[in-house]
Coordinates of C-alpha atoms and ligand atoms in Angstrom, one line a residue:
M30 CA 37.7 4.9 2.4
A31 CA 35.7 1.8 1.4
L32 CA 35.1 3.3 -2.0
L33 CA 38.7 4.1 -2.5
F34 CA 39.7 0.7 -1.5
L35 CA 37.3 -0.9 -3.9
A36 CA 38.4 1.4 -6.7
G37 CA 41.9 0.4 -6.0
V38 CA 41.3 -3.3 -6.2
A39 CA 39.3 -2.9 -9.4
G40 CA 41.6 -0.4 -10.9
S41 CA 44.5 -1.1 -13.3
A42 CA 48.1 -1.1 -12.2
G43 CA 48.3 2.5 -13.3
S44 CA 45.5 3.8 -11.1
A45 CA 46.6 6.8 -9.0
E46 CA 43.9 6.3 -6.3
I47 CA 46.2 4.2 -4.1
P48 CA 49.2 6.3 -3.4
A49 CA 52.7 5.2 -4.5
D50 CA 55.3 4.2 -1.9
L51 CA 58.1 5.8 -3.9
L52 CA 58.2 8.5 -6.5
L53 CA 61.3 9.6 -8.5
T54 CA 60.7 13.0 -10.1
R55 CA 62.3 15.6 -12.3
G56 CA 65.0 13.3 -13.7
R57 CA 65.9 11.6 -17.0
V58 CA 64.5 8.1 -17.1
F59 CA 66.0 5.7 -19.6
T60 CA 63.3 3.0 -19.7
A61 CA 64.9 0.5 -22.1
E62 CA 61.4 0.2 -23.6
V63 CA 61.6 0.4 -27.5
S64 CA 58.3 2.3 -27.9
A65 CA 59.0 4.9 -25.1
P66 CA 62.6 4.9 -24.1
W67 CA 62.5 8.2 -22.1
G68 CA 60.6 9.7 -19.3
E69 CA 61.2 12.0 -16.4
A70 CA 59.5 10.3 -13.4
V71 CA 58.7 6.9 -12.0
A72 CA 56.1 5.8 -9.5
V73 CA 56.5 2.6 -7.5
R74 CA 53.9 0.8 -5.3
G75 CA 54.8 -2.2 -3.4
E76 CA 57.3 -4.2 -5.5
R77 CA 56.1 -2.9 -8.9
I78 CA 56.2 0.1 -11.1
V79 CA 52.8 1.8 -11.4
Y80 CA 53.7 4.7 -13.6
V81 CA 56.5 6.1 -15.9
G82 CA 56.1 9.4 -17.5
T83 CA 56.0 13.1 -16.6
T84 CA 56.7 14.5 -13.1
T85 CA 53.1 15.9 -13.1
G86 CA 51.7 12.5 -13.9
A87 CA 53.8 10.9 -11.2
L88 CA 52.8 13.4 -8.6
A89 CA 49.2 12.3 -8.9
F90 CA 50.4 9.1 -7.0
R91 CA 51.7 11.2 -4.1
G92 CA 50.1 10.3 -0.8
P93 CA 50.9 11.3 2.8
R94 CA 53.4 8.5 3.2
T95 CA 55.0 8.5 -0.2
E96 CA 58.7 9.1 -0.4
V97 CA 59.6 11.5 -3.0
V98 CA 63.1 11.5 -4.5
E99 CA 63.9 14.7 -6.4
L100 CA 66.3 13.7 -9.1
A101 CA 67.3 17.1 -10.2
G102 CA 68.1 15.8 -13.7
R103 CA 69.9 12.6 -12.5
L104 CA 69.6 9.5 -14.6
V105 CA 67.4 6.5 -13.7
V106 CA 68.1 3.3 -15.5
P107 CA 66.6 -0.2 -15.1
G108 CA 68.6 -2.0 -12.5
F109 CA 71.6 -3.7 -14.0
N110 CA 71.5 -7.5 -14.6
D111 CA 74.9 -9.0 -14.7
A112 CA 74.3 -11.8 -17.2
H113 CA 77.5 -13.7 -16.3
I114 CA 78.9 -13.7 -12.8
H115 CA 80.4 -16.1 -10.3
L116 CA 78.7 -15.0 -7.2
M117 CA 80.3 -17.4 -4.6
S118 CA 83.9 -17.1 -6.1
G119 CA 83.3 -13.3 -6.2
A120 CA 82.3 -13.4 -2.5
L121 CA 85.4 -15.6 -1.6
S122 CA 87.6 -13.2 -3.6
L123 CA 86.7 -10.5 -1.1
E124 CA 89.2 -11.9 1.4
R125 CA 91.9 -12.5 -1.1
V126 CA 94.6 -10.0 -2.3
D127 CA 93.3 -8.5 -5.5
L128 CA 96.0 -8.1 -8.1
I129 CA 93.8 -7.1 -11.2
E130 CA 94.9 -3.4 -11.3
D131 CA 98.7 -4.2 -11.1
D132 CA 100.6 -4.6 -14.3
A133 CA 104.3 -4.6 -13.3
L134 CA 105.8 -7.7 -11.4
P135 CA 107.3 -5.5 -8.6
A136 CA 103.9 -3.9 -8.0
V137 CA 102.2 -7.4 -7.9
Q138 CA 104.9 -8.6 -5.5
S139 CA 104.7 -5.7 -3.1
R140 CA 100.9 -6.0 -3.0
I141 CA 101.2 -9.6 -2.0
R142 CA 103.9 -8.9 0.6
A143 CA 101.8 -6.2 2.2
F144 CA 98.7 -8.5 2.2
A145 CA 100.7 -11.4 3.8
A146 CA 101.9 -9.0 6.5
Q147 CA 98.4 -7.9 7.3
H148 CA 97.2 -11.5 7.5
A149 CA 100.2 -12.8 9.4
T150 CA 98.3 -15.6 11.1
A151 CA 96.4 -16.9 8.0
P152 CA 97.6 -20.4 7.2
W153 CA 97.6 -19.6 3.4
V154 CA 98.2 -16.4 1.5
L155 CA 95.6 -16.3 -1.3
G156 CA 95.2 -13.9 -4.1
R157 CA 93.6 -13.5 -7.5
G158 CA 93.6 -11.4 -10.6
W159 CA 97.1 -11.4 -11.9
L160 CA 97.7 -10.7 -15.5
Y161 CA 99.8 -12.8 -17.8
G162 CA 101.4 -9.7 -19.2
S163 CA 102.9 -8.8 -15.8
F164 CA 105.5 -11.6 -16.1
P165 CA 108.5 -11.8 -18.5
G166 CA 107.6 -14.5 -20.9
G167 CA 103.9 -14.3 -20.0
L168 CA 103.9 -16.7 -17.0
P169 CA 105.0 -16.3 -13.4
S170 CA 107.3 -18.6 -11.4
R171 CA 107.2 -20.1 -7.8
E172 CA 110.5 -18.2 -7.1
Q173 CA 108.8 -14.9 -7.7
L174 CA 106.1 -15.8 -5.1
D175 CA 108.6 -17.4 -2.6
A176 CA 110.4 -14.0 -2.7
V177 CA 107.4 -12.4 -1.0
V178 CA 105.9 -15.4 0.9
P179 CA 108.6 -17.7 1.9
D180 CA 107.1 -19.0 5.2
R181 CA 103.6 -20.3 4.2
P182 CA 101.8 -21.8 1.2
A183 CA 100.7 -19.1 -1.2
Y184 CA 98.5 -19.4 -4.2
M185 CA 97.4 -16.7 -6.7
E186 CA 94.7 -17.4 -9.2
C187 CA 95.0 -15.8 -12.6
Y188 CA 92.3 -13.1 -13.4
D189 CA 90.7 -15.6 -15.9
G190 CA 90.5 -18.4 -13.4
H191 CA 92.2 -20.8 -15.8
T192 CA 95.8 -20.7 -14.5
G193 CA 97.2 -20.9 -11.0
W194 CA 100.5 -19.6 -9.5
A195 CA 101.8 -21.5 -6.5
N196 CA 104.8 -21.0 -4.3
T197 CA 107.2 -23.8 -3.3
K198 CA 105.5 -24.4 0.0
A199 CA 102.1 -24.8 -1.7
L200 CA 103.5 -27.2 -4.3
A201 CA 105.1 -29.3 -1.5
L202 CA 101.8 -29.3 0.5
A203 CA 99.9 -30.5 -2.6
G204 CA 102.6 -33.2 -3.3
V205 CA 103.3 -31.7 -6.8
T206 CA 106.8 -32.8 -7.9
K207 CA 108.6 -33.4 -11.1
D208 CA 107.2 -36.9 -11.0
T209 CA 103.5 -35.9 -10.8
K210 CA 101.7 -36.6 -14.1
D211 CA 99.6 -33.9 -15.8
P212 CA 95.9 -34.6 -15.1
S213 CA 93.5 -34.8 -18.1
N214 CA 92.9 -31.4 -19.6
G215 CA 95.6 -29.9 -17.3
V216 CA 99.2 -29.0 -17.5
I217 CA 101.8 -28.7 -14.8
V218 CA 104.2 -26.3 -16.3
R219 CA 107.8 -27.6 -15.9
D220 CA 111.3 -26.1 -16.2
A221 CA 112.6 -27.2 -19.6
R222 CA 116.0 -28.1 -18.2
T223 CA 115.3 -29.7 -14.8
G224 CA 111.7 -30.9 -15.3
E225 CA 110.8 -29.4 -11.9
P226 CA 107.3 -27.6 -11.6
T227 CA 107.7 -23.9 -12.2
G228 CA 104.7 -23.1 -10.0
V229 CA 102.3 -22.5 -12.9
L230 CA 99.3 -24.9 -13.1
K231 CA 97.0 -24.7 -16.1
E232 CA 93.2 -25.7 -16.4
N233 CA 92.5 -29.0 -14.4
A234 CA 96.0 -29.0 -12.9
T235 CA 94.9 -26.0 -10.8
A236 CA 92.9 -28.4 -8.7
L237 CA 96.0 -30.2 -7.4
V238 CA 96.7 -27.1 -5.2
E239 CA 93.2 -25.6 -5.0
S240 CA 91.8 -28.8 -3.5
R241 CA 94.2 -28.2 -0.6
I242 CA 93.1 -24.7 0.2
P243 CA 90.8 -24.5 3.2
A244 CA 87.6 -22.9 1.9
P245 CA 85.6 -20.6 4.2
A246 CA 82.5 -22.5 5.4
G247 CA 79.5 -21.8 7.6
E248 CA 79.3 -18.3 9.1
A249 CA 82.5 -17.1 7.4
R250 CA 81.1 -18.1 4.0
Y251 CA 77.8 -16.6 4.7
A252 CA 79.3 -13.3 5.8
L253 CA 81.3 -13.1 2.5
L254 CA 78.0 -13.8 0.6
L255 CA 76.3 -10.9 2.3
R256 CA 79.3 -8.6 1.6
A257 CA 79.2 -9.6 -2.1
L258 CA 75.4 -8.9 -2.2
S259 CA 75.9 -5.4 -0.7
L260 CA 78.8 -4.7 -3.0
L261 CA 76.6 -5.5 -6.1
G262 CA 73.8 -3.3 -4.7
S263 CA 76.2 -0.4 -4.4
Q264 CA 76.9 -0.9 -8.1
G265 CA 73.3 -0.6 -9.2
I266 CA 73.1 -4.3 -9.9
T267 CA 69.6 -5.7 -9.1
S268 CA 69.9 -9.1 -10.9
V269 CA 72.8 -11.6 -11.6
Q270 CA 73.0 -14.8 -13.5
D271 CA 75.4 -17.2 -12.0
A272 CA 77.6 -18.9 -14.5
G273 CA 77.7 -22.2 -12.8
L274 CA 77.8 -23.4 -9.2
T275 CA 79.7 -26.7 -9.1
P276 CA 77.8 -29.8 -8.1
A277 CA 80.2 -30.1 -5.2
D278 CA 79.2 -26.7 -3.7
L279 CA 75.7 -26.5 -5.0
D280 CA 73.7 -27.7 -2.1
S281 CA 75.7 -26.0 0.6
D282 CA 75.7 -22.7 -1.3
V283 CA 72.0 -22.8 -2.1
A284 CA 71.4 -23.3 1.6
L285 CA 73.2 -20.0 2.2
L286 CA 71.1 -18.3 -0.5
E287 CA 68.0 -19.6 1.2
R288 CA 69.2 -18.4 4.5
A289 CA 69.8 -14.9 3.1
R290 CA 66.4 -15.0 1.6
A291 CA 64.6 -16.1 4.8
E292 CA 66.4 -13.2 6.6
G293 CA 65.3 -10.7 3.9
R294 CA 69.0 -10.2 2.9
L295 CA 68.9 -11.6 -0.6
T296 CA 69.0 -8.2 -2.1
V297 CA 70.0 -9.2 -5.6
R298 CA 67.8 -11.4 -7.8
L299 CA 69.7 -14.5 -8.8
R300 CA 69.4 -17.1 -11.4
V301 CA 71.8 -20.0 -11.0
S302 CA 73.2 -22.4 -13.6
V303 CA 74.7 -25.7 -12.6
Q304 CA 78.0 -26.8 -14.0
M305 CA 78.3 -29.9 -16.1
A306 CA 81.3 -31.5 -17.4
P307 CA 82.3 -34.4 -19.8
G308 CA 81.2 -37.6 -18.0
D309 CA 79.2 -35.6 -15.5
V310 CA 76.0 -34.5 -17.3
E311 CA 73.0 -36.3 -15.9
A312 CA 73.6 -35.5 -12.2
P313 CA 73.8 -31.7 -12.9
I314 CA 70.7 -31.9 -15.0
R315 CA 68.9 -33.6 -12.2
A316 CA 70.3 -31.1 -9.7
A317 CA 69.1 -28.1 -11.8
L318 CA 65.6 -29.6 -12.1
R319 CA 65.5 -30.5 -8.4
W320 CA 66.4 -27.0 -7.2
G321 CA 64.3 -25.4 -10.0
A322 CA 61.3 -27.2 -8.6
R323 CA 62.0 -25.7 -5.3
H324 CA 62.9 -22.1 -6.3
D325 CA 61.3 -20.6 -9.4
D326 CA 60.3 -17.0 -8.6
P327 CA 61.8 -13.6 -9.4
L328 CA 64.2 -13.6 -6.4
L329 CA 65.8 -17.0 -6.9
R330 CA 65.5 -19.4 -9.8
F331 CA 67.4 -22.2 -11.6
G332 CA 66.7 -23.9 -14.9
A333 CA 70.1 -23.9 -16.6
V334 CA 73.3 -25.9 -16.9
K335 CA 76.6 -24.7 -18.1
G336 CA 79.5 -26.5 -19.7
Y337 CA 83.0 -25.4 -20.7
V338 CA 83.8 -26.1 -24.3
D339 CA 87.3 -24.9 -24.1
G340 CA 89.8 -22.7 -22.1
V341 CA 91.3 -19.3 -22.7
V342 CA 93.4 -17.5 -25.4
E343 CA 96.1 -16.4 -22.9
A344 CA 97.0 -19.9 -21.9
R345 CA 96.5 -21.2 -25.5
T346 CA 93.7 -23.5 -24.2
A347 CA 90.9 -21.9 -26.2
A348 CA 90.2 -24.3 -29.1
M349 CA 91.1 -22.7 -32.5
L350 CA 90.3 -23.6 -36.1
E351 CA 93.9 -22.7 -37.1
P352 CA 96.9 -23.1 -34.9
Y353 CA 98.4 -20.7 -32.4
P354 CA 101.8 -19.3 -33.3
D355 CA 103.5 -22.3 -31.4
G356 CA 101.5 -24.8 -33.6
T357 CA 99.1 -26.0 -31.0
T358 CA 95.4 -25.5 -31.5
G359 CA 94.0 -25.6 -27.9
L360 CA 92.1 -28.2 -26.0
P361 CA 88.3 -28.7 -26.4
N362 CA 87.2 -30.3 -23.3
W363 CA 84.5 -32.3 -25.1
T364 CA 84.4 -34.3 -28.2
P365 CA 81.7 -32.9 -30.5
E366 CA 79.6 -36.0 -30.1
A367 CA 79.7 -35.8 -26.3
L368 CA 78.9 -32.1 -26.3
T369 CA 76.0 -32.6 -28.6
A370 CA 74.6 -35.4 -26.5
A371 CA 75.0 -33.3 -23.3
V372 CA 73.3 -30.2 -24.8
S373 CA 70.5 -32.3 -26.3
S374 CA 69.9 -34.1 -23.1
A375 CA 69.7 -31.0 -21.0
D376 CA 67.5 -29.3 -23.6
R377 CA 65.2 -32.3 -23.7
A378 CA 64.9 -31.8 -19.9
G379 CA 63.6 -28.3 -20.4
L380 CA 66.8 -26.6 -19.3
Q381 CA 68.6 -23.7 -20.9
V382 CA 72.2 -24.5 -21.8
W383 CA 75.1 -22.1 -21.4
L384 CA 78.4 -23.0 -23.2
H385 CA 81.7 -21.3 -22.4
A386 CA 83.5 -21.0 -25.8
I387 CA 86.3 -18.6 -26.4
G388 CA 88.3 -20.0 -29.4
D389 CA 86.7 -19.8 -32.9
R390 CA 86.6 -23.7 -32.9
G391 CA 85.0 -23.7 -29.5
V392 CA 82.4 -21.2 -30.7
R393 CA 81.6 -23.3 -33.7
M394 CA 81.3 -26.5 -31.6
A395 CA 79.0 -24.7 -29.3
L396 CA 76.8 -23.4 -32.2
D397 CA 76.8 -26.9 -33.7
A398 CA 75.7 -28.5 -30.5
H399 CA 72.9 -25.9 -30.0
E400 CA 71.8 -26.5 -33.6
A401 CA 71.8 -30.3 -33.1
A402 CA 69.7 -29.9 -29.9
L403 CA 67.2 -27.7 -31.8
R404 CA 66.9 -30.2 -34.6
A405 CA 66.7 -33.2 -32.2
N406 CA 64.1 -31.7 -29.7
G407 CA 62.4 -28.9 -31.7
R408 CA 62.0 -26.6 -28.7
A409 CA 61.6 -23.3 -30.4
D410 CA 62.1 -20.9 -27.4
R411 CA 65.1 -22.5 -25.9
R412 CA 67.4 -19.5 -25.7
G413 CA 70.7 -21.4 -25.9
R414 CA 73.7 -19.3 -24.7
I415 CA 77.3 -19.0 -25.6
E416 CA 79.5 -17.3 -23.1
H417 CA 82.6 -15.1 -24.0
I418 CA 83.1 -15.5 -27.8
E419 CA 86.4 -13.9 -27.8
T420 CA 87.3 -15.0 -31.3
I421 CA 85.0 -16.2 -34.0
S422 CA 85.0 -17.2 -37.7
P423 CA 83.1 -14.8 -39.9
A424 CA 81.0 -17.6 -41.2
D425 CA 79.5 -18.0 -37.7
Y426 CA 78.2 -14.5 -37.1
P427 CA 74.8 -15.1 -38.8
R428 CA 74.3 -18.4 -37.0
F429 CA 73.4 -16.7 -33.7
R430 CA 70.4 -15.1 -35.1
A431 CA 69.4 -18.1 -37.3
L432 CA 69.6 -20.4 -34.3
G433 CA 68.3 -18.0 -31.7
V434 CA 71.4 -18.4 -29.6
I435 CA 72.3 -15.6 -27.2
A436 CA 75.8 -14.1 -27.4
S437 CA 76.7 -13.5 -23.7
M438 CA 79.8 -11.3 -23.6
Q439 CA 81.7 -9.3 -21.0
P440 CA 82.9 -5.9 -22.3
L441 CA 85.7 -5.5 -19.8
H442 CA 87.4 -8.7 -21.1
A443 CA 88.2 -6.7 -24.2
N444 CA 89.9 -4.0 -22.1
P445 CA 92.9 -3.1 -24.4
D446 CA 95.4 -3.1 -21.6
Q447 CA 99.0 -4.2 -21.5
N448 CA 97.9 -7.8 -20.9
S449 CA 95.7 -8.0 -24.0
E450 CA 98.4 -6.3 -26.1
T451 CA 101.3 -8.5 -25.0
V452 CA 99.6 -11.9 -24.4
W453 CA 96.0 -12.1 -25.9
A454 CA 96.7 -10.5 -29.2
P455 CA 100.0 -12.3 -30.1
N456 CA 98.4 -15.6 -29.1
A457 CA 95.2 -15.0 -31.2
G458 CA 97.4 -13.8 -34.1
P459 CA 96.5 -10.9 -36.4
D460 CA 93.7 -12.4 -38.3
R461 CA 91.7 -13.7 -35.3
A462 CA 92.6 -10.6 -33.3
S463 CA 91.0 -8.4 -36.0
R464 CA 87.7 -10.0 -35.0
G465 CA 88.4 -9.9 -31.3
F466 CA 85.3 -9.5 -29.0
S467 CA 83.3 -8.4 -32.0
W468 CA 80.1 -7.0 -30.4
G469 CA 79.5 -4.7 -33.4
N470 CA 79.7 -7.5 -35.9
L471 CA 77.4 -9.7 -33.9
E472 CA 74.9 -6.8 -33.5
R473 CA 75.0 -6.1 -37.2
A474 CA 74.4 -9.9 -37.9
G475 CA 71.2 -9.7 -35.8
A476 CA 72.5 -11.6 -32.7
R477 CA 71.0 -10.8 -29.3
L478 CA 73.9 -9.7 -27.1
V479 CA 73.8 -9.8 -23.3
F480 CA 76.4 -8.2 -21.2
G481 CA 78.0 -9.2 -17.8
S482 CA 81.3 -9.0 -15.9
D483 CA 82.4 -12.5 -15.2
W484 CA 83.2 -11.2 -11.7
P485 CA 85.7 -12.0 -10.0
V486 CA 87.5 -12.4 -13.3
V487 CA 87.2 -8.6 -13.7
T488 CA 85.4 -6.1 -11.5
S489 CA 81.6 -6.3 -11.3
D490 CA 81.5 -2.4 -11.6
V491 CA 79.1 -1.9 -14.6
R492 CA 80.5 1.6 -15.2
R493 CA 83.8 0.0 -16.3
G494 CA 82.0 -2.4 -18.6
L495 CA 79.8 0.2 -20.1
Y496 CA 82.8 2.5 -20.7
C497 CA 84.7 -0.2 -22.5
A498 CA 81.7 -1.3 -24.5
V499 CA 81.2 2.2 -26.0
T500 CA 84.8 3.2 -26.4
R501 CA 87.0 0.1 -26.7
K502 CA 89.5 2.0 -24.6
T503 CA 91.2 1.4 -21.2
R504 CA 90.0 3.9 -18.5
E505 CA 93.2 5.7 -19.1
G506 CA 91.9 6.4 -22.6
R507 CA 94.3 4.0 -24.6
P508 CA 94.4 3.5 -27.5
R509 CA 93.4 6.9 -28.5
D510 CA 90.8 5.8 -31.2
G511 CA 89.8 2.7 -29.4
W512 CA 90.8 -0.9 -30.2
L513 CA 88.8 -2.0 -33.2
P514 CA 86.4 0.8 -32.7
E515 CA 83.9 -0.6 -35.2
Q516 CA 83.2 -3.3 -32.6
A517 CA 82.0 -0.7 -30.0
V518 CA 78.3 -0.4 -29.4
S519 CA 76.2 2.7 -28.7
L520 CA 75.5 3.6 -25.0
E521 CA 71.8 2.9 -25.5
S522 CA 72.6 -0.5 -26.9
A523 CA 75.1 -1.3 -24.1
L524 CA 72.5 -0.4 -21.5
R525 CA 69.9 -2.7 -23.1
H526 CA 72.5 -5.5 -23.1
Y527 CA 72.9 -5.0 -19.3
T528 CA 69.1 -4.8 -18.7
I529 CA 66.3 -5.9 -20.9
D530 CA 68.4 -8.2 -23.1
A531 CA 69.9 -9.8 -20.0
A532 CA 66.4 -10.3 -18.6
F533 CA 65.5 -12.0 -21.9
A534 CA 68.4 -14.4 -21.4
S535 CA 66.8 -15.7 -18.2
F536 CA 63.2 -15.7 -19.6
E537 CA 62.2 -12.8 -17.5
E538 CA 61.8 -10.0 -19.9
A539 CA 58.1 -9.7 -19.1
Q540 CA 58.8 -9.2 -15.4
K541 CA 61.9 -6.9 -15.4
G542 CA 64.7 -5.4 -17.4
S543 CA 62.8 -2.2 -18.5
L544 CA 60.9 0.5 -16.6
A545 CA 57.2 0.2 -17.4
P546 CA 53.9 0.0 -15.4
G547 CA 53.4 -3.6 -14.1
K548 CA 57.1 -4.5 -14.1
L549 CA 59.1 -5.1 -11.0
A550 CA 60.6 -1.9 -9.6
D551 CA 64.3 -2.7 -10.1
L552 CA 66.1 0.4 -10.9
A553 CA 69.3 2.5 -10.2
V554 CA 69.8 6.2 -10.0
L555 CA 73.1 7.5 -11.2
S556 CA 74.7 10.8 -10.2
E557 CA 75.3 11.9 -13.8
D558 CA 73.4 11.6 -17.0
L559 CA 75.6 9.2 -19.0
F560 CA 74.1 10.4 -22.2
Q561 CA 75.3 14.0 -21.7
G562 CA 79.0 14.8 -22.4
P563 CA 81.9 12.6 -23.4
P564 CA 81.9 8.9 -22.5
E565 CA 84.3 9.6 -19.6
V566 CA 81.1 10.8 -17.8
I567 CA 80.4 7.0 -17.4
L568 CA 83.5 6.5 -15.2
R569 CA 82.7 9.6 -13.1
A570 CA 79.1 8.8 -12.4
K571 CA 78.3 7.4 -9.0
V572 CA 75.4 5.1 -8.1
A573 CA 73.1 7.2 -5.9
L574 CA 70.3 4.8 -5.2
T575 CA 69.5 1.1 -6.0
V576 CA 66.0 -0.2 -5.7
V577 CA 65.0 -3.9 -5.9
G578 CA 61.4 -4.8 -6.0
G579 CA 60.4 -1.3 -4.6
R580 CA 62.8 -1.7 -1.7
V581 CA 65.8 0.7 -1.4
V582 CA 68.8 -1.6 -1.0
Y583 CA 71.5 1.0 -1.4
R584 CA 71.7 4.8 -1.0
S585 CA 74.9 6.7 -1.4
A586 CA 76.0 9.0 1.5
P587 CA 74.8 12.5 0.8
Ligands
ZN17 ZN1 82.8 -17.1 -16.2

């Protein structure tokens, strides 16, 4: 035994003399490694992979206590890494009525009515996920919400998080009347005739009502976080990158994460960015550095700040180079000078910078700011990021590669549903829409893409994102040939964007993101081989097993 022990200590990670804890055999293993993308078996010891290759090779690691999972041809992939998620908002959304799958107003209303009845004692009726296309004219009204929740304040967040829909009681409670002035970077939508608020609040105006909503705290908030983590695990997600805790929530939410970690319940690896805003840059930078000094390991790390350059196409708040059909051009939240100063300052502090940019002008401002930081500070491996990139000027495609800026995109945002057809596309206009969500063009221009969900903006279910990424179709199969099919990506490429490329985006590609000896054993087993058969197999596949650091965190019922 002593000899065996010594041999194990001295041996390489691939030595078979110490048995593995977990073997996955007789499957199809997509490794996401460029040099050896396929295998049929994986051996895991402790938190790391010790072998990827043939079943025979893996069985050499079998010991008396090794768990062996016979895959019978099922697919193993590196654990999914959702590169853009809002973990706490997602957690909070789990106790709100989810409207994302409804597209007709009566369906939206009846779902809210049923939810209100089930939560008869809740002081507020809260929901999220409504689509602009569900409402005649593209925006809801307080009367439509009063009709189903007359007795209590009710507030429904739009799926994109940029527009709110309040009922009359909620507006009254928040003191929003026709005399209330619009906040900066925000609009209280008003009736053209009477000047009364219609119930729709855009951008910063949403805070007028949102600040009145009692947020779950303490145990209730912790319980929702745990539910969110187990949901993600059940979807094969082993890492997420949080697109911005707000400075207001940062300390209390990190305390919840620390508690989950101490209790062994932080079952998804997490990298957190801290939100910055015009006039509020230095404090978020300090907060990101302070938390980063405390947590910088594969389970929890910081090291990034995020700013919003603009809004969204649907509300015409995304900043555009050319006007929208109504003559407006959208609101950048920053002046170019302030944005450049903020990005350079964070970059100088050694932080990665994420910039939300959706309009083609917003994207250009974000690229300009990254370029200015690169010139000013000369940090070569800074991996600046731009989030969303729904529209883009052709001149800007090559700049991603030239500047080493990561294109962080969310396939399901391009879901060609009724909402995108009736609201997004008309707002973007035909020229910009012809380059909508252009993953294909960006790939061809040599950009590094990373994929995520933006949950709770859309579902965190990676299968939905993968399907849209490879087909550019809704899950009902519309349109038949896909929307701008030249912008679709291959399945292999989409999987890389959700795994190894996403790991690169958090500087962790040496540790995780592909299946190779020495890497963290983060992986998912899917019930179907996504590479066999039509793309619809992706939607049918179920997650059978999720492993994080060698530990099984999810196993489907047999
Ligand atoms: Zn987001």
